[in-house]
C-alpha positions as CSV (number, residue, x, y, z in Angstrom):
1,M,-14.9,123.3,-28.0
2,E,-15.0,123.4,-24.4
3,I,-13.8,121.8,-21.4
4,W,-15.8,121.5,-18.4
5,H,-12.8,120.2,-16.4
6,N,-11.4,119.6,-12.9
7,P,-8.5,121.1,-12.4
8,S,-6.9,118.5,-10.1
9,C,-8.2,115.4,-12.3
10,S,-5.7,113.3,-13.5
11,K,-8.3,112.0,-16.0
12,C,-9.2,116.2,-16.9
13,A,-5.0,116.6,-17.3
14,T,-5.0,114.1,-19.9
15,A,-7.8,115.3,-22.2
16,R,-5.7,118.7,-22.2
17,A,-2.4,117.3,-22.8
18,S,-3.7,115.3,-26.0
19,L,-5.9,118.5,-27.1
20,D,-2.6,120.4,-26.7
21,E,-0.3,117.9,-28.9
22,A,-3.1,117.8,-31.5
23,R,-3.6,121.5,-31.5
24,V,-7.1,121.5,-30.9
25,P,-7.8,124.5,-29.6
26,Y,-10.1,124.6,-26.4
27,R,-11.7,127.3,-23.7
28,L,-11.8,125.1,-20.0
29,R,-14.8,125.6,-17.8
30,A,-14.0,124.8,-13.9
31,Y,-17.3,123.5,-13.5
32,L,-17.2,123.2,-9.6
33,A,-16.6,127.0,-9.7
34,E,-19.1,127.9,-12.2
35,P,-21.9,125.1,-12.3
36,P,-23.7,124.8,-14.9
37,S,-27.4,124.9,-14.5
38,A,-29.8,122.9,-15.1
39,E,-30.8,124.1,-18.0
40,E,-27.2,123.4,-19.8
41,L,-26.7,120.2,-17.8
42,T,-29.6,118.9,-19.7
43,E,-28.5,119.9,-23.1
44,V,-25.1,118.9,-22.9
45,L,-26.7,114.6,-21.5
46,R,-28.8,115.8,-25.2
47,R,-25.5,116.6,-26.9
48,L,-23.4,113.4,-25.1
49,D,-27.1,110.7,-26.2
50,A,-27.1,110.0,-22.4
51,R,-29.1,110.1,-19.5
52,A,-28.5,112.0,-16.4
53,W,-27.3,108.8,-14.2
54,D,-25.2,107.6,-16.9
55,I,-22.3,111.0,-16.3
56,C,-23.3,110.9,-12.3
57,R,-20.3,109.6,-10.6
58,T,-22.5,107.6,-8.0
59,G,-19.5,107.1,-5.3
60,E,-18.9,110.2,-4.9
61,P,-19.7,111.3,-0.7
62,A,-23.0,113.2,-1.4
63,A,-24.6,110.9,-3.9
64,T,-24.0,108.2,-1.3
65,E,-25.2,110.6,1.4
66,S,-28.0,110.6,-0.7
67,G,-28.4,107.1,-1.5
68,M,-28.0,107.9,-5.5
69,A,-27.1,104.6,-7.0
70,D,-30.4,103.1,-5.3
71,W,-32.5,106.2,-7.4
72,P,-35.1,105.0,-10.3
73,R,-33.5,105.4,-13.3
74,D,-36.2,106.8,-15.6
75,D,-38.0,109.5,-17.0
76,A,-39.7,110.7,-14.1
77,T,-36.8,111.1,-11.6
78,E,-34.3,112.3,-14.2
79,P,-35.2,116.0,-13.4
80,R,-34.5,114.6,-9.8
81,W,-30.7,113.2,-10.9
82,V,-30.1,116.9,-12.6
83,A,-31.3,118.6,-9.4
84,A,-28.7,116.6,-7.4
85,M,-26.1,117.2,-10.0
86,V,-26.2,121.5,-10.3
87,A,-26.4,121.0,-6.4
88,H,-23.6,119.3,-6.5
89,P,-21.5,119.1,-10.0
90,E,-18.9,116.9,-8.0
91,L,-21.3,114.4,-9.3
92,I,-20.7,115.3,-13.2
93,Q,-18.0,113.1,-14.6
94,R,-15.4,114.8,-15.8
95,P,-14.0,115.7,-18.8
96,I,-17.0,116.6,-20.4
97,L,-15.8,117.3,-24.1
98,L,-18.5,120.1,-26.0
99,L,-17.2,120.1,-29.6
100,D,-18.4,123.0,-31.9
101,D,-20.0,120.7,-34.2
102,G,-23.0,120.4,-31.3
103,S,-22.4,116.8,-29.7
104,A,-20.0,116.5,-26.6
105,L,-18.5,113.3,-25.7
106,V,-16.9,112.0,-22.2
107,G,-13.4,112.9,-22.5
108,R,-12.3,109.4,-20.0
109,T,-10.4,107.4,-23.0
110,P,-7.9,107.6,-25.7
111,E,-10.9,106.2,-27.9
112,A,-12.6,109.5,-26.8
113,L,-9.6,111.2,-27.3
114,D,-9.3,110.8,-30.5
115,E,-12.6,111.1,-31.5
116,A,-12.8,114.7,-30.4
117,V,-9.2,115.4,-32.2
118,R,-10.9,114.0,-35.1
119,R,-14.4,115.8,-35.3
120,T,-12.7,119.4,-34.9
121,D,-11.9,121.2,-37.1
122,R,-8.6,122.7,-37.6
């Protein structure tokens, strides 16, 4: 599994600790230093079965400055959301767990982390 993480994020630290405890192997991607392309982010959204605004941190300064909370949430504007998150990766919710089975989860809750462990072939 690959984890898109922010090294200073407590939820990311919790995810790493949970996976370490369960002995689940993973690769880390510091997505702030190595931002995804629009194509990568679109693929992650597909794997999450989510829309861009579902994983956007609209309280971040880059989002509030651009008024993202008020942007339309429809098919026509989704590329705008993706482009904003690629330009400002701090807007992407974290941690995102990209499972080897092709699925993905946002690993912010104990339940999501438990699900990731269950779905991982060890």
